[in-house]
JSON list of C-alpha atoms in Angstrom, two decimals:
[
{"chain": "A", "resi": 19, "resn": "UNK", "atom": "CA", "xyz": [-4.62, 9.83, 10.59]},
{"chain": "A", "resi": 20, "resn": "UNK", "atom": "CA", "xyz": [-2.78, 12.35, 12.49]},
{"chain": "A", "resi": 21, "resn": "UNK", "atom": "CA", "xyz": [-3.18, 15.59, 13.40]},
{"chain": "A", "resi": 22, "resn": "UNK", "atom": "CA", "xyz": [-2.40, 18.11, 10.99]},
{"chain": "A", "resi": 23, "resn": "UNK", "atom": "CA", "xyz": [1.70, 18.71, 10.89]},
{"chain": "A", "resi": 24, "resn": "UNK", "atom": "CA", "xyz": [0.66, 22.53, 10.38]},
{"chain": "A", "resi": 25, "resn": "UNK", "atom": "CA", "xyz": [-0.17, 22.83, 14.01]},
{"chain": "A", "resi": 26, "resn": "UNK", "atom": "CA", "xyz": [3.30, 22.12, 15.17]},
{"chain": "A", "resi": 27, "resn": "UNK", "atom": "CA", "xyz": [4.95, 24.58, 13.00]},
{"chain": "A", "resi": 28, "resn": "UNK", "atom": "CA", "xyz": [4.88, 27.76, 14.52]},
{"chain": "A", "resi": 29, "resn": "UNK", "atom": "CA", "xyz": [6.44, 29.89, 11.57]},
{"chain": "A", "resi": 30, "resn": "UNK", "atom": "CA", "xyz": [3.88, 28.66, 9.04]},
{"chain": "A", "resi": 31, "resn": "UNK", "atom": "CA", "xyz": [1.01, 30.26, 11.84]},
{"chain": "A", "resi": 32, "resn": "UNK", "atom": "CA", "xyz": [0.67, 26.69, 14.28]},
{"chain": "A", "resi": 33, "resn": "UNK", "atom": "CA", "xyz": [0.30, 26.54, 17.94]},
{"chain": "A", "resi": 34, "resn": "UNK", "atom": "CA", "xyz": [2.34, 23.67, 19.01]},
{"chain": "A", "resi": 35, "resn": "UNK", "atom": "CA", "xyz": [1.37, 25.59, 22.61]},
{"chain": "A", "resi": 36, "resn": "UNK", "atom": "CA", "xyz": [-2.43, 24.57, 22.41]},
{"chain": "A", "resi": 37, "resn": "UNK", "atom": "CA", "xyz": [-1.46, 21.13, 20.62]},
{"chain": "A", "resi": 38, "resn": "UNK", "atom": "CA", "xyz": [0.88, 20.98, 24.36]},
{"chain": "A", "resi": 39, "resn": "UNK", "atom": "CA", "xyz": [-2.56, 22.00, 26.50]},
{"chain": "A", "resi": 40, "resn": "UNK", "atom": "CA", "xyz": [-4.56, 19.31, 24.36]},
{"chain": "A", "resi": 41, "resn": "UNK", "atom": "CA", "xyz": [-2.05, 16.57, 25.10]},
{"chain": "A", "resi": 42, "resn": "UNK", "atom": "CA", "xyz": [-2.02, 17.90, 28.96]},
{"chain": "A", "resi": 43, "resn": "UNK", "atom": "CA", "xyz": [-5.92, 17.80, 29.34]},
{"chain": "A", "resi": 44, "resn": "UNK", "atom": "CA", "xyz": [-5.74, 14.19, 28.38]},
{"chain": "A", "resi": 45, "resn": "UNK", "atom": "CA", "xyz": [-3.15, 13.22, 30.67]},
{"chain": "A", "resi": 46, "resn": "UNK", "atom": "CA", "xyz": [-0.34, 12.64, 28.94]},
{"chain": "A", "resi": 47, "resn": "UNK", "atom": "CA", "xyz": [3.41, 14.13, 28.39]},
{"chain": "A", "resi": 48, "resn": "UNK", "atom": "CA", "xyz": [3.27, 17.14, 26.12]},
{"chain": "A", "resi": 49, "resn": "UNK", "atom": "CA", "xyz": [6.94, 16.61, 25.66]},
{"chain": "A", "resi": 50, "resn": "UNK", "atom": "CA", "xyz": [5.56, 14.27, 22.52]},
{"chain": "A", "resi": 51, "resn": "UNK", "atom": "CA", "xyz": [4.74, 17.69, 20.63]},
{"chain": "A", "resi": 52, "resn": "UNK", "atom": "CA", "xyz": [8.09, 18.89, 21.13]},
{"chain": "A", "resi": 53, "resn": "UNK", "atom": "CA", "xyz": [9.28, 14.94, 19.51]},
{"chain": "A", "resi": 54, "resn": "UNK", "atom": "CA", "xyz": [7.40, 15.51, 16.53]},
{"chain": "A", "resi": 55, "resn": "UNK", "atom": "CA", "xyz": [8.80, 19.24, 15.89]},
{"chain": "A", "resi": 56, "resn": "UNK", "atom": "CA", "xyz": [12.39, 17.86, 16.23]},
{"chain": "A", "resi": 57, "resn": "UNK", "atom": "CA", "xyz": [11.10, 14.86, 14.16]},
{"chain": "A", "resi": 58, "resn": "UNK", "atom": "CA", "xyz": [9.31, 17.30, 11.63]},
{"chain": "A", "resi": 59, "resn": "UNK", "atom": "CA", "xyz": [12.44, 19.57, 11.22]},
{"chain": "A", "resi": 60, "resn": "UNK", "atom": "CA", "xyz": [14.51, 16.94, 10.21]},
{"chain": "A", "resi": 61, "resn": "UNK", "atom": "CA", "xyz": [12.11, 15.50, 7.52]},
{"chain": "A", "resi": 62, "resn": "UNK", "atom": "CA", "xyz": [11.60, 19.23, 5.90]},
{"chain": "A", "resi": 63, "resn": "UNK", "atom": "CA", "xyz": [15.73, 19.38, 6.04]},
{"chain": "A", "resi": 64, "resn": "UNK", "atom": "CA", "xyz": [16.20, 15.99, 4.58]},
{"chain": "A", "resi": 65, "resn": "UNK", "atom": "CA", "xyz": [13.75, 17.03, 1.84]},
{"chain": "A", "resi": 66, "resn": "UNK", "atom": "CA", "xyz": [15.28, 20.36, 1.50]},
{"chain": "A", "resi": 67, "resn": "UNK", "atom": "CA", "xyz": [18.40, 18.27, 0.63]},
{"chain": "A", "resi": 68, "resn": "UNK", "atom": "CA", "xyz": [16.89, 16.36, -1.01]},
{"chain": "A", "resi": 69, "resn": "UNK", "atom": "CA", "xyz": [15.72, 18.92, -3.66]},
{"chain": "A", "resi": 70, "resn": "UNK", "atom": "CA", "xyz": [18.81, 20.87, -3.75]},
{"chain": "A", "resi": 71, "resn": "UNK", "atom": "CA", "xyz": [20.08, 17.07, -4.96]},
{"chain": "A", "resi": 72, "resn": "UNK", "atom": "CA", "xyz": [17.64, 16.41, -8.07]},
{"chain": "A", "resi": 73, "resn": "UNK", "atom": "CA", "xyz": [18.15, 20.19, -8.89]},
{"chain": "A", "resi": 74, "resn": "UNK", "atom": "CA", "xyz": [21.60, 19.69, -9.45]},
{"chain": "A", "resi": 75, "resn": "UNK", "atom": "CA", "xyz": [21.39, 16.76, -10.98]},
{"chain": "A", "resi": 76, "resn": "UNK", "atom": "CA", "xyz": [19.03, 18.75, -13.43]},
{"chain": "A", "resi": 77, "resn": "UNK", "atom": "CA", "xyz": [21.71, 21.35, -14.15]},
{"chain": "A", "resi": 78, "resn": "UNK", "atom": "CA", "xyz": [24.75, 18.31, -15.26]},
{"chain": "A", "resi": 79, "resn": "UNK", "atom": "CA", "xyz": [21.82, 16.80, -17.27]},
{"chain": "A", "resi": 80, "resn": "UNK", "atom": "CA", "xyz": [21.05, 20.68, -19.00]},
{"chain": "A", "resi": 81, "resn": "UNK", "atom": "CA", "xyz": [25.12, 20.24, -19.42]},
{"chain": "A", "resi": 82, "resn": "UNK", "atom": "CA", "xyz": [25.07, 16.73, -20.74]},
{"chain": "A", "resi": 83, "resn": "UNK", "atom": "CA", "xyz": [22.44, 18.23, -23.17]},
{"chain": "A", "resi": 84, "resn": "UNK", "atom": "CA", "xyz": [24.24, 21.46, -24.30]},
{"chain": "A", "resi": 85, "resn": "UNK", "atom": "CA", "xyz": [27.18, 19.35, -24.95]},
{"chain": "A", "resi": 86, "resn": "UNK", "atom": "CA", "xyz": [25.88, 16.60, -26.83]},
{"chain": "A", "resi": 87, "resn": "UNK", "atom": "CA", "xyz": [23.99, 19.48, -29.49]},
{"chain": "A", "resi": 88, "resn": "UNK", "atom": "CA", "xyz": [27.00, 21.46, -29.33]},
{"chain": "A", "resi": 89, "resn": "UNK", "atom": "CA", "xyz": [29.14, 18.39, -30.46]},
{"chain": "A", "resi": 90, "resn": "UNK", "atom": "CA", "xyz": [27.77, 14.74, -30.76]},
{"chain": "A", "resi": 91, "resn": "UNK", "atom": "CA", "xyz": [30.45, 13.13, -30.43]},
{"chain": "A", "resi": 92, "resn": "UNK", "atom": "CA", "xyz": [31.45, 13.87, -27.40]},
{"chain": "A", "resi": 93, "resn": "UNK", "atom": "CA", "xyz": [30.85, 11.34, -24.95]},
{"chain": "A", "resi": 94, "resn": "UNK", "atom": "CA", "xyz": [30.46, 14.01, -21.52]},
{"chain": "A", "resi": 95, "resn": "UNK", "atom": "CA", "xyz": [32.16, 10.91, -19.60]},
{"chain": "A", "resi": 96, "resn": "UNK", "atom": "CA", "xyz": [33.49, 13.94, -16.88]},
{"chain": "A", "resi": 97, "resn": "UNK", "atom": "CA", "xyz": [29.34, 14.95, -16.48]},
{"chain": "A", "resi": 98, "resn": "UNK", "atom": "CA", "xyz": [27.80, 11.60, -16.84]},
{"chain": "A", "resi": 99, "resn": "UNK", "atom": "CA", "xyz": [30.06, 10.51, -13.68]},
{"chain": "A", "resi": 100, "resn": "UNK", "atom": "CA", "xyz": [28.89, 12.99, -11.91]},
{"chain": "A", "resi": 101, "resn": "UNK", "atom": "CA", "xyz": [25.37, 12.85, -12.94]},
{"chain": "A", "resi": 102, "resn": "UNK", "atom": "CA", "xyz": [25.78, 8.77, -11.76]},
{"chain": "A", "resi": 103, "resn": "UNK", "atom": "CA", "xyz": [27.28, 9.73, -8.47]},
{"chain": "A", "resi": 104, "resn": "UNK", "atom": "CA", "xyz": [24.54, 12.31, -7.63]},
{"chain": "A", "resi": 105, "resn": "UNK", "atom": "CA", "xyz": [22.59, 9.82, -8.25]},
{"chain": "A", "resi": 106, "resn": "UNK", "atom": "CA", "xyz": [23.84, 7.91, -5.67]},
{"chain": "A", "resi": 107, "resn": "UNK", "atom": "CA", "xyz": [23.43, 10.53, -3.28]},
{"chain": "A", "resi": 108, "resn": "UNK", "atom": "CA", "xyz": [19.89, 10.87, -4.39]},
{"chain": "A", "resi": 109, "resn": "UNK", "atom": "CA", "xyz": [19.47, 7.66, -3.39]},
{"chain": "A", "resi": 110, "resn": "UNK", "atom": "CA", "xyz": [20.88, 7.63, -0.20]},
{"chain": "A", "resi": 111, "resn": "UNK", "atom": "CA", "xyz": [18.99, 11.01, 0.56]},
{"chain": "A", "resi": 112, "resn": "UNK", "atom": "CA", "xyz": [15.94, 9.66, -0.43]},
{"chain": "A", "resi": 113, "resn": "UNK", "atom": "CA", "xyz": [16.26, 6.93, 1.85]},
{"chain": "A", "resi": 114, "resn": "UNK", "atom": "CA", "xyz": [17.03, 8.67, 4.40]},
{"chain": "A", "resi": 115, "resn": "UNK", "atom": "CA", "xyz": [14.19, 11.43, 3.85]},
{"chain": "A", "resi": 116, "resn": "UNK", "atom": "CA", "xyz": [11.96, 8.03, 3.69]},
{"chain": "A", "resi": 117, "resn": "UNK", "atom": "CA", "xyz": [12.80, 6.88, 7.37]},
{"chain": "A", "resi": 118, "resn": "UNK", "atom": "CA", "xyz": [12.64, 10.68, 9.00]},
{"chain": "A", "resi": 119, "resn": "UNK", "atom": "CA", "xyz": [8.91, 10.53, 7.11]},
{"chain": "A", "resi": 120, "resn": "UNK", "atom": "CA", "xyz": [8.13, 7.26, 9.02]},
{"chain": "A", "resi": 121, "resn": "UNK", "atom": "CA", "xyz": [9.13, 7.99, 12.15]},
{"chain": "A", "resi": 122, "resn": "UNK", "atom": "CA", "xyz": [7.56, 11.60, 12.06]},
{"chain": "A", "resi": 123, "resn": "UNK", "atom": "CA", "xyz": [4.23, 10.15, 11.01]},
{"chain": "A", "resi": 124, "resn": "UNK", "atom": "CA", "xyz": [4.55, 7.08, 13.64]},
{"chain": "A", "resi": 125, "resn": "UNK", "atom": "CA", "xyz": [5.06, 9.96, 16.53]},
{"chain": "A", "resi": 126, "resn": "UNK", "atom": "CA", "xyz": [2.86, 12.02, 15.18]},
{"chain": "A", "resi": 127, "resn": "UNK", "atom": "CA", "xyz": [-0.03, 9.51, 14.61]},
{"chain": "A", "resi": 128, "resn": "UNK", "atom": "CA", "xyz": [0.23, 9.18, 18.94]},
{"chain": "A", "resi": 129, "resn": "UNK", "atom": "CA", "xyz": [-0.91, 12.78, 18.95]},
{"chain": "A", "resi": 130, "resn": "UNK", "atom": "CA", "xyz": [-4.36, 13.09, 19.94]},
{"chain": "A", "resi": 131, "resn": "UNK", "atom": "CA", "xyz": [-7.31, 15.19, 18.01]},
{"chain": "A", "resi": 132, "resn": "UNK", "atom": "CA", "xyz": [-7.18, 18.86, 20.25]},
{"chain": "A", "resi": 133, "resn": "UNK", "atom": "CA", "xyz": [-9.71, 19.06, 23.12]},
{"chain": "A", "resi": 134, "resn": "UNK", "atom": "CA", "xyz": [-12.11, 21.30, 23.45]},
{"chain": "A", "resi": 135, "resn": "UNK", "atom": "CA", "xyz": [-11.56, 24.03, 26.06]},
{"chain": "A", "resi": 136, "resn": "UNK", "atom": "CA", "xyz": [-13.92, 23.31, 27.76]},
{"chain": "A", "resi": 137, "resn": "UNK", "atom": "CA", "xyz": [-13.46, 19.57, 28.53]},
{"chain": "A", "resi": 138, "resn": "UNK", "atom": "CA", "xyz": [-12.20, 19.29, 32.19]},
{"chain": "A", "resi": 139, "resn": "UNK", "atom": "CA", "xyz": [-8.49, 18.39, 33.17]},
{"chain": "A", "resi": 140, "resn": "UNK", "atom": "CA", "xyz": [-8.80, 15.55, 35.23]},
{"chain": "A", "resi": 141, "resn": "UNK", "atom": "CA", "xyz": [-7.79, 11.90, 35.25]},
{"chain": "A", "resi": 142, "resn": "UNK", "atom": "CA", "xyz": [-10.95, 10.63, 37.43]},
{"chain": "A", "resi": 143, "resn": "UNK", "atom": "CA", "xyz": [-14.30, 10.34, 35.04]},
{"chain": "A", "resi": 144, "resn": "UNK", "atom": "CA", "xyz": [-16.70, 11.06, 37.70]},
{"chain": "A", "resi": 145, "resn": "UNK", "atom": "CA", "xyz": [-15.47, 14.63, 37.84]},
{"chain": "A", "resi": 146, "resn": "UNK", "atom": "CA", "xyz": [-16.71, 14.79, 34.32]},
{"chain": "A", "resi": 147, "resn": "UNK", "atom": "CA", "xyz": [-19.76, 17.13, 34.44]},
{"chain": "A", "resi": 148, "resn": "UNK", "atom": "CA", "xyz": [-23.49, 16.54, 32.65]},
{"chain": "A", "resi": 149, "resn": "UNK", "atom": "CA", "xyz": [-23.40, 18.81, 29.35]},
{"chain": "A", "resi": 150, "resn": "UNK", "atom": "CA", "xyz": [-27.35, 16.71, 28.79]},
{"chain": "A", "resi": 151, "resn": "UNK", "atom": "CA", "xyz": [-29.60, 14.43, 29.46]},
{"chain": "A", "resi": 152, "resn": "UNK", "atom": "CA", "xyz": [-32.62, 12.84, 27.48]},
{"chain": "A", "resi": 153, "resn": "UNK", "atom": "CA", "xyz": [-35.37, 11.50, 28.39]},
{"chain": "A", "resi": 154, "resn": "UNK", "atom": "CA", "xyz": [-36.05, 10.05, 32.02]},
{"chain": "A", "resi": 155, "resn": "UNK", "atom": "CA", "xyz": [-33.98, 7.74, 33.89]},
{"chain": "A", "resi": 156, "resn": "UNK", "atom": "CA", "xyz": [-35.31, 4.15, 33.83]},
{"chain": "A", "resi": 157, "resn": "UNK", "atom": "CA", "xyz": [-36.55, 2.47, 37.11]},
{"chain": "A", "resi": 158, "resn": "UNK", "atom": "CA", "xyz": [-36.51, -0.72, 35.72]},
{"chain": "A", "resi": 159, "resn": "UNK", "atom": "CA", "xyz": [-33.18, -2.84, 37.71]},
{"chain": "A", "resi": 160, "resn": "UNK", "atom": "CA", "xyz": [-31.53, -5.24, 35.19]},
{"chain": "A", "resi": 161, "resn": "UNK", "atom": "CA", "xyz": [-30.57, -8.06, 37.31]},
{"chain": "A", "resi": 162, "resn": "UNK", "atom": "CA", "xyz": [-31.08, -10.91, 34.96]},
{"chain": "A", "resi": 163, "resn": "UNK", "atom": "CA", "xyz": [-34.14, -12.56, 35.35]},
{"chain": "A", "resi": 164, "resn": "UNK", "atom": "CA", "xyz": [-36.84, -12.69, 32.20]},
{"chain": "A", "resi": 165, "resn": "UNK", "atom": "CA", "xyz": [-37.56, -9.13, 31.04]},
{"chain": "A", "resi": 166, "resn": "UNK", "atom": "CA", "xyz": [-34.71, -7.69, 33.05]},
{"chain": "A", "resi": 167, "resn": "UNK", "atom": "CA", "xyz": [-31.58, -8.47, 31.10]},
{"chain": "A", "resi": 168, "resn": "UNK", "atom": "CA", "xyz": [-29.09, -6.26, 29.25]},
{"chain": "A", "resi": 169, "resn": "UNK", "atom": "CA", "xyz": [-29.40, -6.75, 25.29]},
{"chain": "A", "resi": 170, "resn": "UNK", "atom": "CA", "xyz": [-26.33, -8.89, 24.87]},
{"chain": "A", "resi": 171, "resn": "UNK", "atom": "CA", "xyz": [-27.88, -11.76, 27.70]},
{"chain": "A", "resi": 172, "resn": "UNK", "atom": "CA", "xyz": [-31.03, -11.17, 25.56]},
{"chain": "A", "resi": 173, "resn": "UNK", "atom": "CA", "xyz": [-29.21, -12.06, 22.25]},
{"chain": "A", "resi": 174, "resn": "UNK", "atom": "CA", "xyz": [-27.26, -14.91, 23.84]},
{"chain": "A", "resi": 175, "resn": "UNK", "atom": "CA", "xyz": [-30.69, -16.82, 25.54]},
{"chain": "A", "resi": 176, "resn": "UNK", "atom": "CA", "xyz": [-31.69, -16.14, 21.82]},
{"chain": "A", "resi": 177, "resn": "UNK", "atom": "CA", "xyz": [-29.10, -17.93, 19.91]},
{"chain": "A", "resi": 178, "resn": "UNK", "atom": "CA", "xyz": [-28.36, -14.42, 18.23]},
{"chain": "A", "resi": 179, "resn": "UNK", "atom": "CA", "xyz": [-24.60, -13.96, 19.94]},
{"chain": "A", "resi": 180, "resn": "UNK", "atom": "CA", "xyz": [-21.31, -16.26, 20.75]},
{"chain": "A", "resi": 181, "resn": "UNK", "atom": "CA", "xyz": [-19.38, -14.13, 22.69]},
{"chain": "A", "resi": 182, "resn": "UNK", "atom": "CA", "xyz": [-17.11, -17.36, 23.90]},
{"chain": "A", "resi": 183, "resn": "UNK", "atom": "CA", "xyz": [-15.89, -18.15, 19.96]},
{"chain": "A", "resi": 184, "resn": "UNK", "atom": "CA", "xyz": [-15.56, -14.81, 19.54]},
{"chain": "A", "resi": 185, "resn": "UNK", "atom": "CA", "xyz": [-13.09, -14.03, 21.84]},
{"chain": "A", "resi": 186, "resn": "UNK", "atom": "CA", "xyz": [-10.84, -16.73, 21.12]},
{"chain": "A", "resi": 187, "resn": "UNK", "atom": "CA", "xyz": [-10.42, -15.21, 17.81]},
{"chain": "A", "resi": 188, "resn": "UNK", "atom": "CA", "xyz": [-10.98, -11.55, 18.38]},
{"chain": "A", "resi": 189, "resn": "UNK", "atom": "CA", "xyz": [-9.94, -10.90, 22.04]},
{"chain": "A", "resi": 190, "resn": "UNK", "atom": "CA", "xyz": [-11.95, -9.72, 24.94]},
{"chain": "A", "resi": 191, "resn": "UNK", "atom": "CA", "xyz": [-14.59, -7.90, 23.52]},
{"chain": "A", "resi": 192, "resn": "UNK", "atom": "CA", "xyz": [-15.04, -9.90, 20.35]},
{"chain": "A", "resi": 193, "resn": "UNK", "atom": "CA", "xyz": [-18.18, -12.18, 19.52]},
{"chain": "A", "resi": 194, "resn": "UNK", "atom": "CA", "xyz": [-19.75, -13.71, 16.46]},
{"chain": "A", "resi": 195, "resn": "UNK", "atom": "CA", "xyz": [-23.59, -12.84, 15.60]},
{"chain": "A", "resi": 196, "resn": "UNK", "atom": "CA", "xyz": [-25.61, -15.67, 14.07]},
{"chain": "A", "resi": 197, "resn": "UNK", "atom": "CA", "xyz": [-28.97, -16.36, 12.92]},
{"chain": "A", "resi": 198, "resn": "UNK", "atom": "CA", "xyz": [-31.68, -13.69, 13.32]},
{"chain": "A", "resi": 199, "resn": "UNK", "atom": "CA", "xyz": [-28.91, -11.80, 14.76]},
{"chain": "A", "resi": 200, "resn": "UNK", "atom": "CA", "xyz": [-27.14, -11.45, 11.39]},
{"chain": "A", "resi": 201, "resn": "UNK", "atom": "CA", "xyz": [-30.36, -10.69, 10.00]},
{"chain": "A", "resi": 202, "resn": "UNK", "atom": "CA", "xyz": [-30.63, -7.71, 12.50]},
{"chain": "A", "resi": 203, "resn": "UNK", "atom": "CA", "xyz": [-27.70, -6.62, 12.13]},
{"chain": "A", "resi": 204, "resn": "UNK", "atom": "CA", "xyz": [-28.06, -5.41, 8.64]}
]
């Protein structure tokens, strides 16, 4: 899902500015915010054209209407035509609105959630500082041997984990639970 479009557009109260910080603090271009505002201003004029098209196809078929009570017999040839070619247009607009719509929501959906201000700018994670901490720090070393493994060596000596099938069919971090496993898990 992304971000809300409302944040971009600066005459409906946005702040494409902080949206530009967010993208910035995580270390990518901010020129994407500017993508999705050209991207966003040609969707809202494609469906500004796009209304001005259905209304006046509304006002031939009010014609068509008024004509046909007026007289019955006349067939309004002249007004269906152009009803039949706005039409066309119509359909060409709406198109058109549908592909501006796709790619705005495609750029937009690589717009991140905004970051706090007071996350850190920096691209190296151990400059990251300690909001908490619970409890105490372990002294136990996990290094493998009996009592001293990490809970996915535990599960595997246990018959409770394939990571090996798993990431044939999943990818790298994928893996298959079985037996108690299963059961544990839910």
């Amino acid at each position: 899902m992304p971000v809300d479009l409302g944040l971009f557009r600066k005459e409906k109260g946005g702040d494409p500015d902080r949206v530009r910080e967010s993208e910035a603090t995580r270390c990518r271009d901010p020129k994407i915010v500017d993508e999705v505002i050209e991207l966003d201003e040609l969707w809202r004029k494609c469906r500004h054209e796009l209304n001005l098209l259905n209304k006046e196809l509304g006002v031939v078929s009010k014609a068509i209407s008024k004509k046909k009570k007026a007289n019955s017999e006349d067939a309004c040839e002249e007004e269906k035509e152009q009803a039949n070619k706005i039409n066309e247009q119509i359909a060409q607009k709406k198109e058109e609105e549908k592909k501006a719509h796709d790619a705005l929501i495609a750029r937009a959906n690589e717009v991140g959630n905004l970051v706090h201000s007071s996350v850190v700018k920096d691209t190296n994670e151990d400059n990251n500082p300690v909001e908490r901490t619970w409890g105490e720090k372990s002294d136990i070393v996990v290094d493998g041997s009996m009592g001293r493994m990490n809970h996915h060596h535990l599960m595997k000596c246990l018959g409770m984990y394939d990571p090996e099938r798993g990431s044939k069919i999943m990818g790298h971090r994928g893996y298959f639970l079985k037996g108690y496993g299963v059961l544990l898990n839910q």
